[in-house]
Amino acid sequence: MIPKITVLPTAARYFYEPETDLDLTESAEIAANQFTNDEGEAVADFTTLGPNSFSNLYINGILQPGNSYSVNPSRLYFPSQSTTLYAGTPIILETVQLTANVTV
């Protein structure tokens, strides 16, 4: 008997707009609790991160390269780079967690 495998993605989106300019010429981080979810509610952490997940970061609607940031459940981190994120710039972190269901 060949099992049926179904992959189930669970997506979450987190939103943040800085109130002041964020100078990235030195490394910077934004705590997860500064973000809101799709319902506009504050979050404590990025709960959908884990070994079977991936994330995408959009700044002002533009997908960012993976080497321009890192993320863990408690924060979004930017290594130093030659740019500034201006106050009010939309920052969207999207995470997708994959789960497999096996039925025989």
GROMACS .gro file of C-alpha atoms in nm:
model
  104
    1MET     CA    1   0.000   0.000   0.000
    2ILE     CA    2   0.131   0.343  -0.096
    3PRO     CA    3   0.067   0.613   0.164
    4LYS     CA    4  -0.092   0.940   0.064
    5ILE     CA    5   0.114   1.240   0.172
    6THR     CA    6  -0.043   1.582   0.195
    7VAL     CA    7   0.167   1.889   0.268
    8LEU     CA    8  -0.024   2.157   0.457
    9PRO     CA    9   0.117   2.512   0.459
   10THR     CA   10   0.027   2.753   0.738
   11ALA     CA   11   0.102   3.115   0.653
   12ALA     CA   12   0.123   3.407   0.893
   13ARG     CA   13   0.192   3.771   0.818
   14TYR     CA   14   0.329   4.027   1.061
   15PHE     CA   15   0.314   4.403   1.003
   16TYR     CA   16   0.520   4.694   1.135
   17GLU     CA   17   0.577   5.059   1.041
   18PRO     CA   18   0.862   5.235   1.223
   19GLU     CA   19   0.767   5.558   1.395
   20THR     CA   20   1.115   5.703   1.338
   21ASP     CA   21   1.385   5.646   1.075
   22LEU     CA   22   1.577   5.321   1.122
   23ASP     CA   23   1.945   5.372   1.036
   24LEU     CA   24   2.083   5.041   0.911
   25THR     CA   25   2.444   5.154   0.870
   26GLU     CA   26   2.480   4.974   1.202
   27SER     CA   27   2.298   4.650   1.280
   28ALA     CA   28   1.944   4.687   1.412
   29GLU     CA   29   1.662   4.470   1.532
   30ILE     CA   30   1.288   4.498   1.577
   31ALA     CA   31   1.129   4.296   1.857
   32ALA     CA   32   0.847   4.065   1.751
   33ASN     CA   33   0.611   4.231   1.999
   34GLN     CA   34   0.628   4.550   1.788
   35PHE     CA   35   0.441   4.372   1.506
   36THR     CA   36   0.070   4.307   1.451
   37ASN     CA   37  -0.094   4.012   1.275
   38ASP     CA   38  -0.355   3.998   0.994
   39GLU     CA   39  -0.628   4.086   1.244
   40GLY     CA   40  -0.440   4.396   1.362
   41GLU     CA   41  -0.365   4.238   1.700
   42ALA     CA   42  -0.029   4.266   1.874
   43VAL     CA   43   0.180   3.949   1.876
   44ALA     CA   44   0.420   3.822   2.140
   45ASP     CA   45   0.645   3.637   1.896
   46PHE     CA   46   0.669   3.491   1.548
   47THR     CA   47   0.507   3.158   1.638
   48THR     CA   48   0.519   2.993   1.295
   49LEU     CA   49   0.899   2.979   1.274
   50GLY     CA   50   1.065   2.641   1.309
   51PRO     CA   51   1.264   2.374   1.131
   52ASN     CA   52   0.989   2.318   0.870
   53SER     CA   53   0.927   2.681   0.787
   54PHE     CA   54   1.060   2.969   0.584
   55SER     CA   55   1.015   3.344   0.589
   56ASN     CA   56   0.991   3.628   0.340
   57LEU     CA   57   1.050   3.992   0.424
   58TYR     CA   58   0.887   4.274   0.229
   59ILE     CA   59   0.991   4.634   0.277
   60ASN     CA   60   0.767   4.890   0.110
   61GLY     CA   61   0.611   4.599  -0.083
   62ILE     CA   62   0.943   4.473  -0.223
   63LEU     CA   63   1.070   4.122  -0.142
   64GLN     CA   64   1.410   4.145   0.029
   65PRO     CA   65   1.709   3.913  -0.033
   66GLY     CA   66   1.752   3.646   0.233
   67ASN     CA   67   2.099   3.771   0.329
   68SER     CA   68   1.968   4.118   0.422
   69TYR     CA   69   1.794   4.000   0.740
   70SER     CA   70   1.751   3.713   0.982
   71VAL     CA   71   1.457   3.625   1.200
   72ASN     CA   72   1.394   3.415   1.509
   73PRO     CA   73   1.078   3.382   1.719
   74SER     CA   74   1.157   3.695   1.922
   75ARG     CA   75   1.302   3.942   1.671
   76LEU     CA   76   1.376   4.056   1.317
   77TYR     CA   77   1.746   4.141   1.276
   78PHE     CA   78   1.918   4.354   1.012
   79PRO     CA   79   2.298   4.328   0.975
   80SER     CA   80   2.467   4.658   0.896
   81GLN     CA   81   2.404   4.778   0.543
   82SER     CA   82   2.417   5.113   0.368
   83THR     CA   83   2.053   5.215   0.389
   84THR     CA   84   1.790   5.379   0.604
   85LEU     CA   85   1.432   5.264   0.656
   86TYR     CA   86   1.226   5.579   0.684
   87ALA     CA   87   0.947   5.633   0.934
   88GLY     CA   88   0.619   5.491   0.807
   89THR     CA   89   0.779   5.242   0.567
   90PRO     CA   90   0.572   4.922   0.572
   91ILE     CA   91   0.765   4.615   0.689
   92ILE     CA   92   0.588   4.282   0.637
   93LEU     CA   93   0.728   3.952   0.758
   94GLU     CA   94   0.559   3.647   0.609
   95THR     CA   95   0.625   3.302   0.752
   96VAL     CA   96   0.512   2.971   0.608
   97GLN     CA   97   0.522   2.653   0.815
   98LEU     CA   98   0.490   2.318   0.637
   99THR     CA   99   0.330   2.012   0.796
  100ALA     CA  100   0.297   1.669   0.633
  101ASN     CA  101  -0.005   1.442   0.681
  102VAL     CA  102   0.045   1.075   0.596
  103THR     CA  103  -0.254   0.846   0.542
  104VAL     CA  104  -0.232   0.478   0.463
   0.00000   0.00000   0.00000
